[in-house]
Coordinates of C-alpha atoms and ligand atoms in Angstrom, one line a residue:
X8 CA 0.1 0.3 0.1
X9 CA 1.1 3.8 -0.8
X10 CA 0.2 6.9 0.8
X11 CA 1.1 10.0 -0.9
X12 CA 2.0 13.6 0.1
X13 CA 4.5 16.4 -0.6
X14 CA 8.0 15.4 -0.3
X15 CA 10.4 17.9 1.1
X16 CA 14.3 17.7 0.7
X17 CA 14.6 14.7 -1.7
X18 CA 15.8 12.2 0.6
X19 CA 14.5 8.6 1.5
X20 CA 14.3 7.2 5.0
X21 CA 13.5 3.4 5.9
X22 CA 12.4 2.3 9.2
X23 CA 9.7 1.6 11.7
X24 CA 7.1 4.4 12.5
X25 CA 6.2 6.0 15.7
X26 CA 3.3 8.3 16.4
X27 CA 3.7 11.6 18.1
X28 CA 1.6 11.4 21.5
X29 CA -1.9 13.1 21.4
X30 CA -2.3 16.6 22.4
X31 CA -3.4 17.6 26.0
X32 CA -7.2 17.3 26.6
X33 CA -9.2 20.8 26.3
X34 CA -9.0 22.2 30.1
X35 CA -12.2 22.3 31.7
X36 CA -13.3 25.7 33.5
X37 CA -12.6 25.2 37.2
X38 CA -12.5 28.8 37.9
X39 CA -9.6 30.2 40.5
X40 CA -11.4 30.4 43.4
X41 CA -11.7 34.3 43.6
X42 CA -7.9 35.2 43.6
X43 CA -7.3 36.7 40.2
X44 CA -4.4 38.5 41.4
X45 CA -2.5 35.2 42.1
X46 CA -3.9 33.4 39.3
X47 CA -2.6 36.1 36.8
X48 CA 0.8 35.6 38.5
X49 CA 0.8 31.9 38.1
X50 CA -0.1 32.4 34.4
X51 CA 2.9 35.0 34.0
X52 CA 5.3 32.6 35.5
X53 CA 4.6 30.0 33.3
X54 CA 4.5 32.1 30.2
X55 CA 8.1 33.2 31.2
X56 CA 9.2 29.7 31.5
X57 CA 8.0 28.5 28.3
X58 CA 9.6 31.5 26.6
X59 CA 12.8 31.1 28.2
X60 CA 12.7 27.2 27.4
X61 CA 11.9 28.4 23.5
X62 CA 15.0 30.6 23.9
X63 CA 17.3 27.9 25.4
X64 CA 16.5 25.3 22.7
X65 CA 16.9 27.9 19.8
X66 CA 20.3 28.8 21.5
X67 CA 21.2 25.2 21.4
X68 CA 19.8 24.3 17.9
X69 CA 21.2 27.3 16.1
X70 CA 20.6 28.5 12.4
X71 CA 16.9 28.5 11.0
X72 CA 15.6 27.0 14.1
X73 CA 16.8 29.5 16.4
X74 CA 14.8 32.1 14.8
X75 CA 11.7 30.1 14.4
X76 CA 12.0 29.2 18.3
X77 CA 12.6 33.0 19.3
X78 CA 9.6 33.8 17.0
X79 CA 7.8 31.2 19.4
X80 CA 9.4 33.0 22.4
X81 CA 7.8 36.4 21.4
X82 CA 4.2 34.7 20.7
X83 CA 4.5 33.5 24.3
X84 CA 4.8 36.7 25.7
X85 CA 2.7 38.7 23.1
X86 CA 1.1 41.8 25.2
X87 CA -2.1 41.6 23.3
X88 CA -2.6 37.7 24.0
X89 CA -1.3 38.0 27.7
X90 CA -4.2 41.1 27.9
X91 CA -6.6 38.6 26.5
X92 CA -5.8 36.0 29.1
X93 CA -5.6 38.7 31.8
X94 CA -9.2 40.0 31.0
X95 CA -10.5 36.2 31.2
X96 CA -8.8 35.6 34.4
X97 CA -10.2 38.9 35.8
X98 CA -13.8 37.9 35.0
X99 CA -13.3 34.2 37.0
X100 CA -12.0 32.2 34.4
X101 CA -9.3 29.9 35.7
X102 CA -5.7 30.0 34.3
X103 CA -5.4 27.2 32.1
X104 CA -8.9 27.3 30.6
X105 CA -8.0 31.2 30.3
X106 CA -5.0 30.4 28.1
X107 CA -6.7 28.0 26.1
X108 CA -9.4 30.3 25.0
X109 CA -7.2 33.3 24.2
X110 CA -4.7 31.4 22.3
X111 CA -7.5 29.5 20.3
X112 CA -9.1 32.8 19.5
X113 CA -5.9 34.0 18.0
X114 CA -5.5 30.8 16.1
X115 CA -8.7 31.5 14.6
X116 CA -7.9 34.7 13.4
X117 CA -4.7 33.6 11.9
X118 CA -6.6 30.7 10.2
X119 CA -9.0 33.5 8.7
X120 CA -5.8 35.3 7.3
X121 CA -4.9 32.3 5.0
X122 CA -1.5 31.8 3.5
X123 CA 1.8 31.9 5.7
X124 CA -0.3 33.2 8.5
X125 CA -2.6 30.1 8.9
X126 CA 0.6 27.9 8.9
X127 CA 1.7 29.8 12.0
X128 CA -1.6 29.0 13.9
X129 CA 0.1 25.6 14.6
X130 CA 3.2 27.2 16.4
X131 CA 0.7 29.1 18.4
X132 CA -1.3 25.8 19.3
X133 CA 2.1 24.8 20.7
X134 CA 2.8 27.6 22.7
X135 CA -0.6 27.1 24.5
X136 CA 0.2 23.8 25.1
X137 CA 3.6 24.3 26.7
X138 CA 1.9 27.0 29.1
X139 CA -0.7 24.7 29.8
X140 CA 1.5 21.8 30.7
X141 CA 3.4 24.2 32.7
X142 CA 0.3 25.1 34.9
X143 CA -0.6 21.7 35.4
X144 CA 3.0 20.4 36.3
X145 CA 3.0 17.8 33.5
X146 CA 5.5 17.5 30.5
X147 CA 4.2 19.0 27.3
X148 CA 3.5 16.5 24.7
X149 CA 6.2 16.1 22.2
X150 CA 8.6 14.0 20.5
X151 CA 8.4 9.8 21.6
X152 CA 11.7 8.5 22.5
X153 CA 12.9 5.2 21.3
X154 CA 16.2 3.4 21.3
X155 CA 15.9 2.1 17.9
X156 CA 15.7 4.9 15.0
X157 CA 12.3 5.5 13.7
X158 CA 10.5 7.5 11.3
X159 CA 8.1 10.1 13.4
X160 CA 4.4 10.4 12.5
X161 CA 2.5 13.4 13.6
X162 CA -0.5 15.7 12.5
X163 CA 1.7 18.5 12.5
X164 CA 5.0 19.3 14.1
X165 CA 5.5 22.6 15.9
X166 CA 9.0 24.4 15.7
X167 CA 9.9 23.3 19.3
X168 CA 9.3 19.7 18.5
X169 CA 11.1 19.9 15.0
X170 CA 14.2 21.5 17.2
X171 CA 14.2 18.9 19.7
X172 CA 14.5 16.2 17.4
X173 CA 17.5 13.8 17.7
X174 CA 18.8 13.3 14.5
X175 CA 20.6 10.5 15.6
X176 CA 17.2 8.6 15.9
X177 CA 14.9 10.3 13.8
X178 CA 15.3 9.0 10.4
X179 CA 12.5 11.2 8.8
X180 CA 9.2 12.8 9.3
X181 CA 5.7 12.5 8.0
X182 CA 2.8 14.8 8.7
X183 CA -0.9 14.5 7.9
X184 CA -0.8 18.5 8.0
X185 CA 1.3 21.2 6.4
X186 CA 2.2 22.4 3.0
X187 CA 5.4 22.6 1.3
X188 CA 6.2 26.0 3.2
X189 CA 5.2 24.9 6.7
X190 CA 7.7 25.1 9.3
X191 CA 8.0 21.5 9.4
X192 CA 9.1 21.6 5.8
X193 CA 11.2 24.6 6.2
X194 CA 13.1 23.2 9.2
X195 CA 13.4 19.5 7.6
X196 CA 14.9 21.1 4.3
X197 CA 17.5 23.2 6.3
X198 CA 18.8 20.0 8.3
X199 CA 18.2 17.8 5.3
X200 CA 15.8 15.2 7.1
X201 CA 13.7 13.5 4.5
X202 CA 10.2 14.7 5.0
X203 CA 6.7 14.2 3.5
X204 CA 3.8 16.5 4.6
X205 CA 0.2 16.6 3.8
X206 CA -0.2 12.8 4.0
X207 CA -3.8 11.7 4.4
X208 CA -4.3 8.5 6.3
X209 CA -0.8 8.5 7.8
X210 CA -2.2 8.8 11.7
X211 CA -3.9 5.3 10.7
X212 CA -0.5 3.4 10.4
X213 CA 0.1 1.7 13.9
X214 CA 3.6 2.3 15.5
X215 CA 6.4 0.1 14.5
X216 CA 4.9 -0.5 10.9
X217 CA 7.9 -0.5 8.5
X218 CA 7.7 2.0 5.7
X219 CA 10.0 3.7 2.9
X220 CA 9.3 7.5 3.4
X221 CA 10.6 8.5 -0.4
X222 CA 10.7 12.6 -0.3
X223 CA 11.5 12.6 -3.8
X224 CA 8.2 11.1 -4.9
X225 CA 6.3 12.3 -2.1
X226 CA 5.3 8.4 -1.4
X227 CA 5.1 6.1 1.7
X228 CA 5.3 2.5 0.8
X229 CA 3.9 0.9 3.7
X230 CA 5.2 -2.8 4.5
X231 CA 8.0 -2.8 1.6
X232 CA 9.5 -5.9 0.2
X233 CA 13.3 -6.7 0.9
X234 CA 14.3 -5.7 -2.6
X235 CA 12.6 -2.3 -2.2
X236 CA 14.3 -2.1 1.4
X237 CA 17.7 -2.7 -0.2
X238 CA 17.0 -0.1 -3.1
X239 CA 16.2 2.5 -0.6
X240 CA 19.3 2.0 1.6
X241 CA 21.5 2.0 -1.4
X242 CA 20.1 5.7 -2.1
X243 CA 20.7 6.4 1.5
X244 CA 24.3 5.4 1.0
X245 CA 24.7 7.2 -2.3
X246 CA 23.2 10.4 -0.5
X247 CA 25.7 10.3 2.4
X248 CA 28.4 9.3 -0.4
X249 CA 27.3 12.7 -2.2
X250 CA 27.4 14.7 1.0
X251 CA 30.8 13.7 1.8
X252 CA 32.3 13.9 -1.8
X253 CA 34.7 17.0 -2.4
X254 CA 33.0 20.2 -3.5
X255 CA 33.3 21.0 -7.2
X256 CA 31.5 23.5 -9.4
X257 CA 28.5 22.2 -11.0
X258 CA 28.9 20.3 -14.0
X259 CA 27.5 17.5 -16.2
X260 CA 29.4 14.4 -17.1
X261 CA 30.6 15.8 -20.2
X262 CA 32.2 18.9 -18.6
X263 CA 29.5 21.4 -19.5
X264 CA 28.9 23.9 -16.6
X265 CA 26.0 24.1 -14.9
X266 CA 26.7 26.7 -12.0
X267 CA 24.8 25.8 -8.9
X268 CA 23.6 28.9 -6.9
X269 CA 22.0 29.4 -3.6
X270 CA 18.3 30.6 -2.6
X271 CA 18.9 33.3 0.5
X272 CA 16.6 35.3 2.2
X273 CA 19.1 37.0 4.3
X274 CA 22.9 38.2 3.9
X275 CA 23.4 36.1 7.4
X276 CA 22.9 33.1 5.3
X277 CA 25.9 33.6 3.0
X278 CA 28.8 32.0 4.6
X279 CA 26.7 28.6 5.2
X280 CA 25.7 28.7 1.5
X281 CA 29.4 29.3 0.5
X282 CA 30.6 26.6 2.8
X283 CA 28.0 24.0 0.9
X284 CA 29.5 25.1 -2.1
X285 CA 27.3 27.7 -3.7
X286 CA 28.7 29.5 -7.0
X287 CA 26.7 32.6 -6.2
X288 CA 23.4 33.4 -5.5
X289 CA 20.6 32.6 -7.9
X290 CA 17.6 34.1 -5.7
X291 CA 17.9 36.7 -3.0
X292 CA 14.2 37.1 -1.7
X293 CA 14.6 40.6 -0.6
X294 CA 11.0 40.8 0.5
X295 CA 12.2 38.2 3.7
X296 CA 14.1 41.7 5.1
X297 CA 11.0 43.6 5.4
X298 CA 8.1 41.3 6.2
X299 CA 7.8 43.3 9.4
X300 CA 8.1 46.7 8.1
X301 CA 5.1 48.9 8.5
X302 CA 6.6 51.4 6.3
X303 CA 8.6 51.3 3.1
X304 CA 12.4 50.6 3.7
X305 CA 14.6 53.7 3.0
X306 CA 17.5 53.6 0.5
X307 CA 20.2 53.6 3.0
X308 CA 18.5 50.8 5.1
X309 CA 18.3 48.6 1.8
X310 CA 21.8 49.5 0.7
X311 CA 23.1 48.6 3.9
X312 CA 21.6 45.0 3.5
X313 CA 22.5 44.6 -0.2
X314 CA 26.4 45.6 0.5
X315 CA 26.3 43.2 3.4
X316 CA 25.4 40.5 0.9
X317 CA 27.2 41.5 -2.2
X318 CA 30.9 41.9 0.0
X319 CA 30.4 38.0 0.2
X320 CA 30.4 37.1 -3.2
X321 CA 33.4 39.1 -5.0
X322 CA 33.7 38.3 -8.7
X323 CA 30.5 35.9 -8.4
X324 CA 27.2 36.4 -9.7
X325 CA 24.5 37.5 -7.5
X326 CA 20.7 37.5 -8.5
X327 CA 18.6 39.9 -6.5
X328 CA 14.9 39.9 -6.9
X329 CA 12.9 43.1 -6.3
X330 CA 10.1 43.0 -3.6
X331 CA 7.7 39.9 -4.1
X332 CA 4.8 41.3 -2.0
X333 CA 1.3 39.6 -1.8
X334 CA -0.3 36.2 -1.2
X335 CA 1.9 34.4 1.2
X336 CA 4.2 37.2 1.6
X337 CA 2.3 40.6 2.5
X338 CA 4.0 43.7 3.0
X339 CA 1.7 46.0 4.4
X340 CA 3.6 48.9 3.0
X341 CA 3.1 47.8 -0.7
X342 CA -0.5 46.0 -0.4
X343 CA -2.4 45.9 2.3
X344 CA -6.0 45.7 0.8
X345 CA -8.3 42.7 1.2
X346 CA -8.0 40.3 -1.8
X347 CA -10.4 37.5 -2.3
X348 CA -7.7 35.4 -4.2
X349 CA -4.3 37.4 -3.2
X350 CA -2.3 35.1 -5.5
X351 CA -4.1 36.4 -8.5
X352 CA -3.9 39.7 -7.0
X353 CA -1.7 42.9 -7.0
X354 CA 1.7 41.2 -6.2
X355 CA 5.0 41.1 -7.2
X356 CA 5.7 43.6 -10.1
X357 CA 2.0 44.4 -10.1
X358 CA 2.5 45.8 -6.7
X359 CA 5.6 47.5 -7.3
X360 CA 4.4 49.4 -10.4
X361 CA 1.6 50.8 -8.6
X362 CA 4.0 52.3 -5.9
X363 CA 6.5 53.1 -8.3
X364 CA 8.4 55.4 -5.9
X365 CA 9.2 52.1 -3.7
X366 CA 10.4 50.3 -6.6
X367 CA 12.7 53.5 -7.6
X368 CA 14.1 53.5 -4.0
X369 CA 14.9 49.5 -4.2
X370 CA 16.5 49.9 -7.6
X371 CA 18.7 53.0 -6.4
X372 CA 19.6 51.4 -3.2
X373 CA 20.7 48.2 -5.6
X374 CA 22.7 50.2 -7.8
X375 CA 24.7 52.2 -5.0
X376 CA 25.2 48.8 -3.2
X377 CA 26.7 47.5 -6.8
X378 CA 28.8 50.4 -7.2
X379 CA 30.6 49.9 -3.8
X380 CA 31.1 45.9 -4.2
X381 CA 32.5 43.7 -6.6
X382 CA 30.1 41.2 -7.1
X383 CA 28.2 40.5 -10.1
X384 CA 24.7 41.9 -9.4
X385 CA 21.6 40.8 -11.4
X386 CA 18.2 42.3 -10.7
X387 CA 14.8 40.7 -11.7
X388 CA 11.2 41.4 -11.1
X389 CA 8.9 38.7 -9.6
X390 CA 5.0 37.9 -11.2
X391 CA 5.9 39.2 -14.6
X392 CA 3.1 38.6 -17.3
X393 CA 4.5 39.7 -20.6
X394 CA 7.1 41.6 -22.8
X395 CA 5.3 45.2 -22.0
X396 CA 5.9 44.4 -18.5
X397 CA 9.4 43.2 -18.9
X398 CA 10.1 46.2 -20.9
X399 CA 9.0 48.5 -18.5
X400 CA 11.1 46.8 -15.7
X401 CA 14.5 46.6 -17.6
X402 CA 14.0 50.1 -18.9
X403 CA 13.6 51.3 -15.0
X404 CA 16.4 49.1 -14.0
X405 CA 18.7 50.6 -16.6
X406 CA 17.6 54.2 -16.0
X407 CA 18.6 53.9 -12.5
X408 CA 22.2 52.4 -13.0
X409 CA 21.7 48.5 -13.0
X410 CA 23.7 46.4 -15.7
X411 CA 22.1 43.1 -16.1
X412 CA 18.2 43.0 -15.7
X413 CA 15.5 40.4 -16.3
X414 CA 12.8 38.9 -15.3
X415 CA 11.0 35.9 -13.2
X416 CA 9.1 33.2 -15.0
X417 CA 6.4 32.5 -12.6
X418 CA 3.3 33.1 -14.7
X419 CA 2.4 30.9 -17.6
X420 CA 1.6 34.0 -19.9
X421 CA 5.4 34.8 -19.9
X422 CA 6.4 31.2 -20.8
X423 CA 3.9 31.5 -23.7
X424 CA 5.6 34.6 -24.6
X425 CA 9.1 34.0 -23.6
X426 CA 10.5 34.4 -27.4
X427 CA 9.1 38.0 -27.1
X428 CA 10.3 38.5 -23.6
X429 CA 14.2 37.6 -24.2
X430 CA 14.2 40.3 -26.8
X431 CA 14.6 42.5 -23.8
X432 CA 15.2 40.8 -20.9
X433 CA 18.9 40.1 -20.0
X434 CA 17.8 36.8 -18.6
X435 CA 14.9 34.7 -17.2
X436 CA 15.0 32.9 -13.9
X437 CA 12.0 30.4 -13.6
X438 CA 10.2 30.3 -10.5
X439 CA 8.6 26.6 -10.8
X440 CA 6.7 27.2 -7.3
X441 CA 4.4 29.8 -8.8
X442 CA 4.7 28.8 -12.4
X443 CA 3.1 25.3 -10.7
X444 CA 0.7 27.1 -9.0
X445 CA -0.7 29.0 -11.4
X446 CA -0.4 26.3 -14.4
X447 CA -2.3 23.7 -12.3
X448 CA -4.6 26.7 -10.9
X449 CA -3.9 25.0 -7.5
X450 CA -3.3 27.5 -4.5
X451 CA 0.5 26.6 -3.1
X452 CA -0.5 27.1 0.6
X453 CA -3.3 24.8 0.7
X454 CA -3.1 21.3 1.9
X455 CA -6.3 20.3 0.1
X456 CA -4.8 20.6 -3.2
X457 CA -1.0 20.2 -2.2
X458 CA -0.7 17.1 -4.7
X459 CA -1.1 19.5 -7.5
X460 CA 1.9 21.5 -6.6
X461 CA 4.3 19.1 -8.4
X462 CA 6.7 20.5 -11.0
X463 CA 7.2 17.3 -12.8
X464 CA 3.9 18.0 -14.5
X465 CA 4.2 17.6 -17.8
X466 CA 2.1 20.7 -18.4
X467 CA 5.0 22.8 -16.3
X468 CA 7.7 21.0 -17.9
X469 CA 6.6 22.3 -21.6
X470 CA 6.3 25.6 -20.3
X471 CA 9.8 25.5 -18.9
X472 CA 11.1 24.2 -22.5
X473 CA 9.3 26.9 -24.2
X474 CA 11.5 29.4 -22.1
X475 CA 14.6 27.1 -22.4
X476 CA 14.1 27.4 -26.0
X477 CA 13.7 31.0 -26.2
X478 CA 16.8 31.2 -24.1
X479 CA 18.8 29.1 -26.5
X480 CA 17.7 30.8 -29.6
X481 CA 18.4 34.3 -28.2
X482 CA 21.5 33.1 -26.2
X483 CA 20.0 34.6 -22.9
X484 CA 20.8 32.9 -19.8
X485 CA 17.8 30.9 -18.2
X486 CA 18.0 29.7 -14.7
X487 CA 15.6 27.8 -12.4
X488 CA 15.3 29.1 -8.9
X489 CA 12.1 27.3 -7.6
X490 CA 12.1 24.4 -5.5
X491 CA 12.4 22.1 -8.6
X492 CA 15.9 22.5 -9.0
X493 CA 16.4 21.1 -5.3
X494 CA 15.2 18.0 -6.9
X495 CA 18.1 16.1 -8.3
X496 CA 16.5 14.0 -10.9
X497 CA 14.2 16.9 -12.2
X498 CA 17.5 19.0 -12.1
X499 CA 18.6 17.2 -14.6
X500 CA 15.6 17.2 -16.9
X501 CA 15.4 21.2 -16.5
X502 CA 18.9 21.2 -17.8
X503 CA 17.8 18.9 -20.6
X504 CA 14.9 21.5 -21.2
X505 CA 17.3 24.6 -21.5
X506 CA 18.2 25.7 -18.2
X507 CA 21.8 26.7 -17.8
X508 CA 21.8 27.6 -13.8
X509 CA 20.2 26.1 -11.2
X510 CA 19.5 27.9 -7.7
X511 CA 18.4 25.9 -4.6
X512 CA 18.4 25.9 -0.8
X513 CA 22.0 25.4 0.0
X514 CA 21.3 22.0 1.7
X515 CA 20.3 20.4 -1.5
X516 CA 23.5 21.4 -3.6
X517 CA 25.4 18.2 -2.9
X518 CA 22.7 16.1 -4.0
X519 CA 22.2 17.9 -6.9
X520 CA 26.0 18.2 -7.7
X521 CA 26.2 14.6 -7.8
X522 CA 23.1 13.9 -10.1
X523 CA 24.1 16.3 -12.6
X524 CA 27.6 14.7 -12.8
X525 CA 26.1 11.2 -14.2
X526 CA 24.7 12.5 -17.3
X527 CA 25.8 14.3 -20.6
X528 CA 23.8 17.1 -22.1
X529 CA 22.6 14.6 -24.9
X530 CA 21.4 12.2 -21.9
X531 CA 19.8 15.0 -20.0
X532 CA 18.0 16.4 -23.2
X533 CA 16.9 12.7 -24.0
X534 CA 15.2 12.3 -20.4
X535 CA 13.6 15.8 -20.7
X536 CA 12.2 14.9 -24.3
X537 CA 10.8 11.9 -22.7
X538 CA 9.6 13.6 -19.4
X539 CA 7.2 16.1 -21.4
X540 CA 5.4 13.0 -23.1
X541 CA 3.9 11.7 -19.5
X542 CA 0.5 12.2 -18.9
X543 CA 0.7 13.2 -15.3
X544 CA 3.3 14.3 -13.0
X545 CA 4.1 10.8 -11.8
X546 CA 4.1 9.3 -15.5
X547 CA 6.6 12.2 -16.2
X548 CA 8.7 11.5 -13.1
X549 CA 9.0 8.0 -14.3
X550 CA 9.8 8.7 -17.8
X551 CA 12.5 11.6 -16.7
X552 CA 14.2 9.6 -14.0
X553 CA 16.2 7.1 -16.5
X554 CA 15.1 4.1 -14.6
Ligands
LIG627 C1 9.0 30.7 -7.2 O1 7.6 31.0 -7.2 O2 9.3 29.4 -7.9 C2 10.1 31.4 -6.6 C3 11.2 30.9 -6.7 O3 9.6 32.5 -5.9 P1 8.9 32.3 -4.2 O4 8.9 30.9 -3.8 O5 9.6 33.1 -3.4 O6 7.7 33.0 -4.6
LIG628 MG1 7.5 32.9 -6.9

């Protein structure tokens, strides 16, 4: 029997499953016997203890987990939430129930907001459980322990759970909820743990069942055969060998160079990416710097960040994306209108064009940072629809002093018109996350349609081919910077379709480097030609995997 979900990180795990413990039961309201002051003090002490615990755990874990846990500590001590708890206690509700109700009502608000905000509701639930557990004097439900290694199965994982994982025991993660951008996915990817999220039915498996969790295909094979287990173990060994192999520049077996670049969201991540062999940056997501900003960042503020980034890459290519506001990444200073379908709304270049001064300031800051550093700066716009928008962005970038200006291919219309777009754009970078969402008409944040979010779909591959062909005919570079580039087998197909560079989360560089080295350009083109004849994503994956 197979179960299916969305694979994260491309690895594979084999072993017994163990399910996470159930959450604490909902607290009854037993009141507090009339001493609201004492009850508020008891809750305040629990809140502080939980926040301290998150911070300590973050310090220990480091990396992406540290930021996630610092955010959880802030949630625990959020003044609006605490005021709500206090008001409930003041009107007679007992501490545990007051915490439960206040957090639950905030969770509902977050879920109502949709997108990234809704995914944070799980984090808030974890904070609430920990405070209630502290008040009760019991330990918070969390990661099970076992002497034997296991694959952890859960409804969803909170950041603190993911950070607490003992990586010598946890072989992989499988969750029923969560999309490809949930915290489970983000942390699993950054720690190279094979994970599959959004798997319906996984909680029905009993502890001890042996499974193969294949994140490359998003498949969980239940009770596999000996041959399948041996096969999976071989893949795990190959992966370990790839991670330990010397770092070389990305290249195919025939020597064709395919530069392997990093996707970054902060200059702080540059050193780790370089250590993993990033040959430059293929996507710098500038909006991540300003997610909390209430007003648009100044030229000086932005310039400082860009100088810090570029200084890490002298002589290397760094592709910076103009602010991509909207949908899953709301920036209130660019678009705070309520939209029924924000993914189809005023986002990306559309929002920037509607507030042109903000765009101008960003491009000016980038040109100034470029002048002060020695990296090779490329700048691109997100969510571009056609050649008219391309001409607008390229002309503005050049007017403000940028040398290499291009566009992202995320909207199917741009792919269809790629031959016109490359007349003006200096380069095209394919964002397969959005290109898949828009081609399959499936919201990338929504668990219920997560199985459509598969860049192996032949419709997506054919659009990539249109862009690749336009790049080849015009001599313009075509990169891929969506998650698809981090799937080693798909990376080979993307090169076969015309991609000249690949950019990905740095943790994926070793796997992709190893896989590219197994094929010549001719073989990659052959696999690509086969994959696009597939009828479904699964079919294309089989045809394009050379197996
Ligand atoms: C994409 O859409 O593939 C992409 C790289 O951009 P983001 O994931 O930031 O939307
Ligand atoms: Mg995108």
